Coordinates of C-alpha atoms in Angstrom, one line a residue:
M1 CA 44.4 -101.8 40.9
R2 CA 45.9 -102.0 44.4
E3 CA 44.6 -98.7 45.6
E4 CA 41.3 -99.1 43.8
L5 CA 40.5 -102.5 45.5
L6 CA 39.7 -101.6 49.0
S7 CA 38.3 -105.1 49.5
V8 CA 38.5 -108.3 47.5
F9 CA 37.0 -107.8 44.0
I10 CA 34.7 -110.8 43.4
I11 CA 34.1 -111.7 39.7
A12 CA 31.1 -114.0 39.1
E13 CA 32.2 -115.8 36.0
A14 CA 29.2 -116.5 33.8
G15 CA 31.5 -117.3 30.9
V16 CA 29.6 -119.4 28.4
N17 CA 27.2 -120.9 30.9
H18 CA 24.4 -119.0 29.2
N19 CA 24.5 -121.7 26.5
G20 CA 23.8 -119.1 23.8
D21 CA 20.4 -118.2 25.4
A22 CA 19.9 -114.4 25.9
D23 CA 17.3 -114.8 28.6
R24 CA 19.6 -117.0 30.6
A25 CA 22.5 -114.6 30.2
L26 CA 20.4 -111.7 31.5
A27 CA 19.2 -113.9 34.4
M28 CA 22.8 -114.6 35.3
V29 CA 23.4 -110.8 35.6
D30 CA 20.5 -110.6 38.1
A31 CA 21.8 -113.7 40.0
A32 CA 25.3 -112.4 40.3
K33 CA 24.1 -109.1 41.7
A34 CA 21.8 -110.8 44.1
A35 CA 24.7 -113.0 45.3
G36 CA 26.8 -109.9 46.1
A37 CA 29.5 -110.2 43.5
D38 CA 31.3 -107.0 42.3
A39 CA 31.2 -108.0 38.6
V40 CA 29.7 -110.5 36.3
K41 CA 31.9 -111.6 33.4
F42 CA 31.1 -113.2 30.1
Q43 CA 33.3 -114.1 27.1
T44 CA 33.5 -112.3 23.8
F45 CA 34.8 -114.3 20.9
S46 CA 34.3 -115.3 17.3
A47 CA 34.7 -119.0 16.8
D48 CA 36.3 -118.3 13.4
K49 CA 39.0 -116.2 15.0
L50 CA 39.6 -118.4 18.0
A51 CA 39.8 -122.0 16.7
A52 CA 40.6 -123.7 13.5
P53 CA 37.9 -125.8 11.8
G54 CA 38.1 -129.2 13.2
A55 CA 40.2 -128.1 16.3
E56 CA 39.9 -130.9 18.9
K57 CA 38.2 -130.2 22.2
A58 CA 39.9 -130.5 25.6
D59 CA 39.3 -133.7 27.4
Y60 CA 36.9 -132.0 29.9
Q61 CA 35.0 -130.4 27.0
K62 CA 34.6 -133.8 25.4
R63 CA 33.4 -135.2 28.7
E64 CA 30.8 -132.5 29.2
T65 CA 29.7 -131.8 25.6
G66 CA 30.1 -135.1 23.8
E67 CA 31.0 -135.3 20.1
G68 CA 31.9 -132.5 17.8
N69 CA 34.9 -130.2 17.6
Q70 CA 36.0 -127.1 19.5
H71 CA 35.0 -124.8 16.6
E72 CA 31.5 -126.1 16.5
M73 CA 31.1 -125.9 20.3
L74 CA 32.3 -122.3 20.3
K75 CA 30.1 -121.2 17.4
A76 CA 27.1 -122.2 19.5
L77 CA 28.3 -120.1 22.4
E78 CA 29.0 -116.8 20.6
M79 CA 27.2 -113.7 21.9
S80 CA 25.8 -111.1 19.4
E81 CA 26.6 -107.4 19.6
D82 CA 22.9 -106.9 20.5
L83 CA 23.2 -109.3 23.5
H84 CA 26.3 -107.5 24.7
H85 CA 24.5 -104.2 24.7
R86 CA 21.5 -105.8 26.5
L87 CA 23.9 -107.3 29.1
I88 CA 25.7 -104.0 29.6
A89 CA 22.4 -102.2 30.1
R90 CA 21.1 -104.8 32.5
C91 CA 24.3 -104.5 34.6
G92 CA 23.8 -100.8 34.7
E93 CA 20.2 -101.2 35.8
V94 CA 20.9 -103.6 38.7
G95 CA 24.2 -102.1 39.8
I96 CA 26.9 -104.6 39.0
E97 CA 30.1 -104.1 36.8
F98 CA 29.9 -105.7 33.4
M99 CA 33.0 -107.6 32.2
S100 CA 33.7 -109.9 29.3
T101 CA 37.0 -111.5 28.3
P102 CA 38.0 -110.6 24.7
F103 CA 39.6 -113.3 22.7
D104 CA 40.7 -111.2 19.7
E105 CA 41.6 -107.6 19.0
E106 CA 38.2 -106.7 17.4
A107 CA 36.4 -108.1 20.5
A108 CA 38.6 -106.0 22.7
D109 CA 38.0 -102.8 20.7
F110 CA 34.3 -103.4 20.8
L111 CA 34.2 -104.0 24.6
V112 CA 36.4 -100.9 25.4
A113 CA 34.2 -98.8 23.0
S114 CA 31.2 -100.1 24.9
G115 CA 32.6 -98.7 28.1
M116 CA 34.0 -101.8 29.8
A117 CA 36.0 -100.6 32.8
R118 CA 38.8 -103.3 32.9
I119 CA 40.1 -106.0 30.7
K120 CA 40.4 -109.6 31.7
I121 CA 43.1 -111.6 29.8
P122 CA 42.5 -115.4 29.7
S123 CA 45.1 -117.9 30.6
G124 CA 45.5 -119.1 27.0
E125 CA 46.5 -115.7 25.7
I126 CA 49.3 -115.0 28.2
V127 CA 51.9 -116.0 25.7
N128 CA 50.1 -114.1 22.8
H129 CA 52.4 -111.0 22.9
P130 CA 50.8 -109.2 20.0
F131 CA 47.5 -109.5 21.7
L132 CA 48.9 -108.4 25.0
R133 CA 50.4 -105.3 23.4
H134 CA 47.0 -104.4 21.8
L135 CA 45.3 -104.7 25.2
A136 CA 48.0 -102.9 27.2
A137 CA 47.7 -99.9 24.9
K138 CA 44.0 -99.5 25.9
D139 CA 44.7 -97.6 29.2
R140 CA 42.4 -99.9 31.1
P141 CA 43.2 -101.9 34.3
L142 CA 44.3 -105.4 33.3
I143 CA 43.7 -108.7 35.0
V144 CA 45.8 -111.6 33.6
S145 CA 45.1 -115.2 34.3
T146 CA 48.1 -117.6 34.4
G147 CA 46.8 -121.1 34.0
M148 CA 49.3 -123.4 32.3
A149 CA 52.0 -120.7 32.5
T150 CA 55.6 -120.9 33.8
M151 CA 57.0 -118.1 35.9
E152 CA 59.2 -117.0 33.0
E153 CA 56.1 -116.7 30.8
I154 CA 54.4 -114.6 33.5
T155 CA 57.3 -112.2 33.9
D156 CA 57.6 -112.0 30.1
A157 CA 53.9 -111.0 29.9
V158 CA 54.4 -108.4 32.6
A159 CA 57.4 -107.0 30.8
V160 CA 55.4 -106.7 27.5
I161 CA 52.6 -104.9 29.3
A162 CA 55.0 -102.5 31.0
E163 CA 56.9 -101.8 27.8
T164 CA 53.7 -101.2 25.8
R165 CA 52.3 -98.8 28.4
A166 CA 55.5 -96.8 28.5
K167 CA 55.6 -96.6 24.7
H168 CA 52.0 -95.2 24.7
G169 CA 52.8 -92.7 27.5
L170 CA 50.7 -94.4 30.1
T171 CA 52.3 -93.4 33.4
A172 CA 50.2 -94.9 36.1
P173 CA 52.3 -97.2 38.3
L174 CA 52.0 -100.7 36.9
D175 CA 51.0 -102.2 40.3
Q176 CA 47.9 -100.0 40.3
V177 CA 46.6 -101.2 36.9
L178 CA 47.8 -104.8 36.6
T179 CA 46.7 -107.8 38.7
I180 CA 48.0 -111.3 38.1
L181 CA 45.6 -114.2 38.8
H182 CA 47.0 -117.6 39.8
C183 CA 45.0 -120.3 38.1
T184 CA 45.0 -124.0 37.4
S185 CA 43.5 -124.7 34.0
N186 CA 41.5 -127.9 34.6
Y187 CA 37.7 -128.2 35.0
P188 CA 37.3 -129.0 37.8
A189 CA 40.8 -128.6 39.2
A190 CA 41.8 -131.0 42.0
P191 CA 42.9 -129.2 45.2
S192 CA 46.2 -131.1 45.0
D193 CA 46.9 -129.4 41.7
V194 CA 46.1 -125.8 42.9
N195 CA 49.4 -124.9 44.6
L196 CA 48.0 -121.7 46.3
R197 CA 51.5 -120.8 47.6
A198 CA 52.4 -119.9 44.0
M199 CA 50.4 -116.8 44.6
R200 CA 53.1 -115.5 46.9
T201 CA 55.8 -116.4 44.4
I202 CA 54.0 -114.5 41.7
G203 CA 53.6 -111.5 43.9
E204 CA 57.2 -111.5 45.1
V205 CA 58.7 -112.0 41.6
T206 CA 56.5 -109.5 39.7
G207 CA 55.7 -107.0 42.4
M208 CA 52.1 -107.0 41.3
P209 CA 49.0 -107.6 43.3
V210 CA 47.8 -111.2 43.0
G211 CA 44.4 -112.8 42.9
Y212 CA 43.0 -116.3 42.1
S213 CA 40.9 -117.7 39.3
D214 CA 39.3 -120.8 40.9
H215 CA 38.3 -123.9 39.0
T216 CA 38.0 -126.2 42.0
L217 CA 34.7 -127.5 43.2
G218 CA 33.3 -125.8 46.3
L219 CA 34.3 -122.7 48.3
A220 CA 37.3 -123.7 50.4
V221 CA 40.1 -122.9 48.0
S222 CA 38.8 -119.4 47.1
T223 CA 38.5 -118.4 50.8
A224 CA 42.0 -119.8 51.4
A225 CA 43.3 -117.7 48.6
V226 CA 41.8 -114.6 50.2
A227 CA 43.6 -115.5 53.5
L228 CA 46.8 -115.7 51.5
G229 CA 46.3 -112.2 50.1
A230 CA 44.3 -112.5 47.0
T231 CA 42.9 -109.1 45.9
V232 CA 40.6 -110.6 43.2
I233 CA 38.6 -113.8 43.2
E234 CA 37.1 -115.2 40.0
K235 CA 34.7 -118.1 40.2
H236 CA 32.4 -119.8 37.6
F237 CA 28.7 -120.0 38.4
T238 CA 25.7 -121.4 36.6
L239 CA 21.9 -121.3 37.0
D240 CA 21.7 -125.1 36.6
V241 CA 24.6 -127.5 37.0
T242 CA 22.8 -130.2 35.1
L243 CA 22.7 -128.1 31.8
P244 CA 24.8 -129.3 28.9
G245 CA 27.9 -127.3 28.3
P246 CA 31.6 -127.3 29.0
D247 CA 31.7 -125.5 32.3
H248 CA 28.4 -126.1 34.2
R249 CA 29.5 -129.1 36.3
A250 CA 32.6 -127.2 37.5
S251 CA 30.6 -124.1 38.4
L252 CA 28.9 -123.0 41.6
T253 CA 25.2 -122.8 42.0
V254 CA 23.8 -119.4 42.6
E255 CA 23.3 -120.3 46.3
Q256 CA 26.9 -121.4 46.6
L257 CA 28.0 -118.1 44.9
S258 CA 26.1 -116.2 47.6
D259 CA 27.8 -118.3 50.3
L260 CA 31.2 -117.7 48.7
V261 CA 30.7 -113.9 48.8
R262 CA 29.7 -114.1 52.4
Q263 CA 32.7 -116.2 53.4
I264 CA 35.1 -113.9 51.5
R265 CA 33.7 -110.9 53.3
D266 CA 34.0 -112.7 56.6
V267 CA 37.6 -113.7 55.9
E268 CA 38.4 -110.1 54.9
Q269 CA 37.2 -108.8 58.3
A270 CA 39.0 -111.7 60.1
L271 CA 42.3 -110.9 58.5
G272 CA 42.5 -107.6 60.4
S273 CA 45.5 -105.2 60.6
S274 CA 48.4 -107.5 61.7
V275 CA 48.7 -105.5 64.9
K276 CA 48.5 -107.8 67.9
A277 CA 46.4 -106.2 70.6
P278 CA 43.3 -107.1 72.6
T279 CA 40.1 -106.0 70.9
A280 CA 37.4 -104.0 72.7
A281 CA 35.2 -107.1 72.7
E282 CA 37.9 -109.0 74.6
L283 CA 38.4 -106.6 77.4
P284 CA 35.4 -107.7 79.5
V285 CA 36.5 -111.4 79.0
R286 CA 40.0 -110.5 80.1
A287 CA 38.7 -109.2 83.4
V288 CA 37.1 -112.6 84.3
A289 CA 39.5 -115.0 82.6
R290 CA 42.7 -113.7 84.1
R291 CA 43.8 -114.2 87.7
S292 CA 45.0 -111.7 90.3
V293 CA 46.7 -111.9 93.7
M294 CA 44.3 -112.6 96.6
A295 CA 44.8 -113.4 100.3
R296 CA 44.8 -117.1 100.9
T297 CA 43.5 -116.5 104.5
A298 CA 42.3 -113.6 106.6
L299 CA 45.2 -111.5 107.5
P300 CA 45.6 -108.6 110.0
A301 CA 46.9 -105.1 109.4
G302 CA 50.6 -104.9 109.8
H303 CA 51.2 -108.5 108.7
I304 CA 54.3 -109.0 106.7
L305 CA 53.3 -111.0 103.6
T306 CA 54.9 -114.4 102.6
E307 CA 54.3 -116.4 99.5
A308 CA 52.2 -118.8 101.6
D309 CA 49.8 -115.9 102.3
L310 CA 49.0 -115.4 98.6
I311 CA 47.0 -117.2 96.0
L312 CA 46.3 -116.5 92.3
L313 CA 42.6 -116.7 91.4
R314 CA 40.1 -115.3 89.0
P315 CA 38.9 -112.5 88.4
A316 CA 41.6 -110.0 87.5
S317 CA 40.4 -107.4 90.0
G318 CA 43.6 -107.2 92.0
I319 CA 47.3 -107.0 91.5
A320 CA 48.4 -108.8 88.3
P321 CA 50.2 -112.1 88.6
R322 CA 53.4 -110.7 87.0
F323 CA 54.0 -108.7 90.2
F324 CA 53.6 -111.8 92.6
H325 CA 57.3 -112.0 93.3
T326 CA 57.4 -108.4 94.5
L327 CA 54.8 -108.8 97.3
P328 CA 56.5 -111.0 99.9
G329 CA 58.0 -108.7 102.6
R330 CA 55.4 -106.0 102.2
A331 CA 53.2 -105.1 105.1
L332 CA 49.4 -104.9 105.0
Q333 CA 48.0 -101.4 105.7
E334 CA 44.7 -102.8 106.9
D335 CA 42.9 -106.1 107.6
V336 CA 42.0 -108.3 104.6
A337 CA 39.6 -111.1 104.3
A338 CA 40.3 -114.6 102.9
G339 CA 39.9 -114.5 99.2
Q340 CA 40.1 -110.7 99.0
P341 CA 41.9 -109.3 96.0
L342 CA 45.0 -107.4 97.0
T343 CA 45.5 -103.9 95.6
W344 CA 48.5 -101.6 95.9
D345 CA 46.7 -99.3 98.3
L346 CA 46.5 -102.2 100.8
L347 CA 50.3 -102.7 100.8
S348 CA 53.4 -100.8 102.0
G349 CA 56.0 -99.8 99.5
E350 CA 55.8 -98.4 96.0
A351 CA 53.0 -99.5 93.6
M352 CA 54.2 -101.2 90.4
I353 CA 52.7 -100.8 87.0

């Protein structure tokens, strides 16, 4: 994905914040496009294939959704095939990439057959090697989240993906088709638990481009991740943070999502090229902010300059201060006024550059 991503790829994570409502899901596509995101992402799963009956909820899910078990919660959030097709069509109409995270092989097969361009692998599946092999054989770019994972588990997953692609004759360089997302799997995640510097470790160890899946509140951590080199940013959003559901309160509003996109694009431009040189916009400022050598008092032609004759003042319209030490002992070729910038043509001897 490295060559493909000329700028940070921003995924607006709708997830399950549609609450099972088709109209809300479609409205989230429109909102993600209006905010400027590159893709809007949902989740494709069957509760029966994801959680055992009676499976306990995570603490944050209990806090946000109340009683009941994980299977019951997921069942209410499933999306039908028809809704998937409607979402894909709406994405095509408005011009935003459709994505959905598959949680089982059948879901992955359906999404790829429906034309999904890239596959997002959720944090919980990074140690599910049979599933990773199934996805890696699809010849689609992969984005892998790493919440809860150790570095060893991440390198194991990368190895499984690489081996599977090789086995199936997929020859594109791995760093062009695989992106690893640093992630902290808590909703919301505290900034003190984020450890953004782990992005660098992941990149150095795996050799893969790295992004960030952000579960913190607000915008700061995502923009900081971009400054640290993230090529992909994924962030949950909702149409209404007061809605019931597991993820709404840890999600951005649509307005915040728009702000995040703008901030990321600003940071991208601010990062620049790494070459230190004055910009074209700085050059007029440089002329007035820097000093040059001027005559402290009126001096006649033929006068031999001493340090006492010279003063460094703005603007930079005369000889640069770095040549100050070469001027004493030179003779003036003509009269100069007090405060007049000295230029090489006014002095005896060789000009210096």
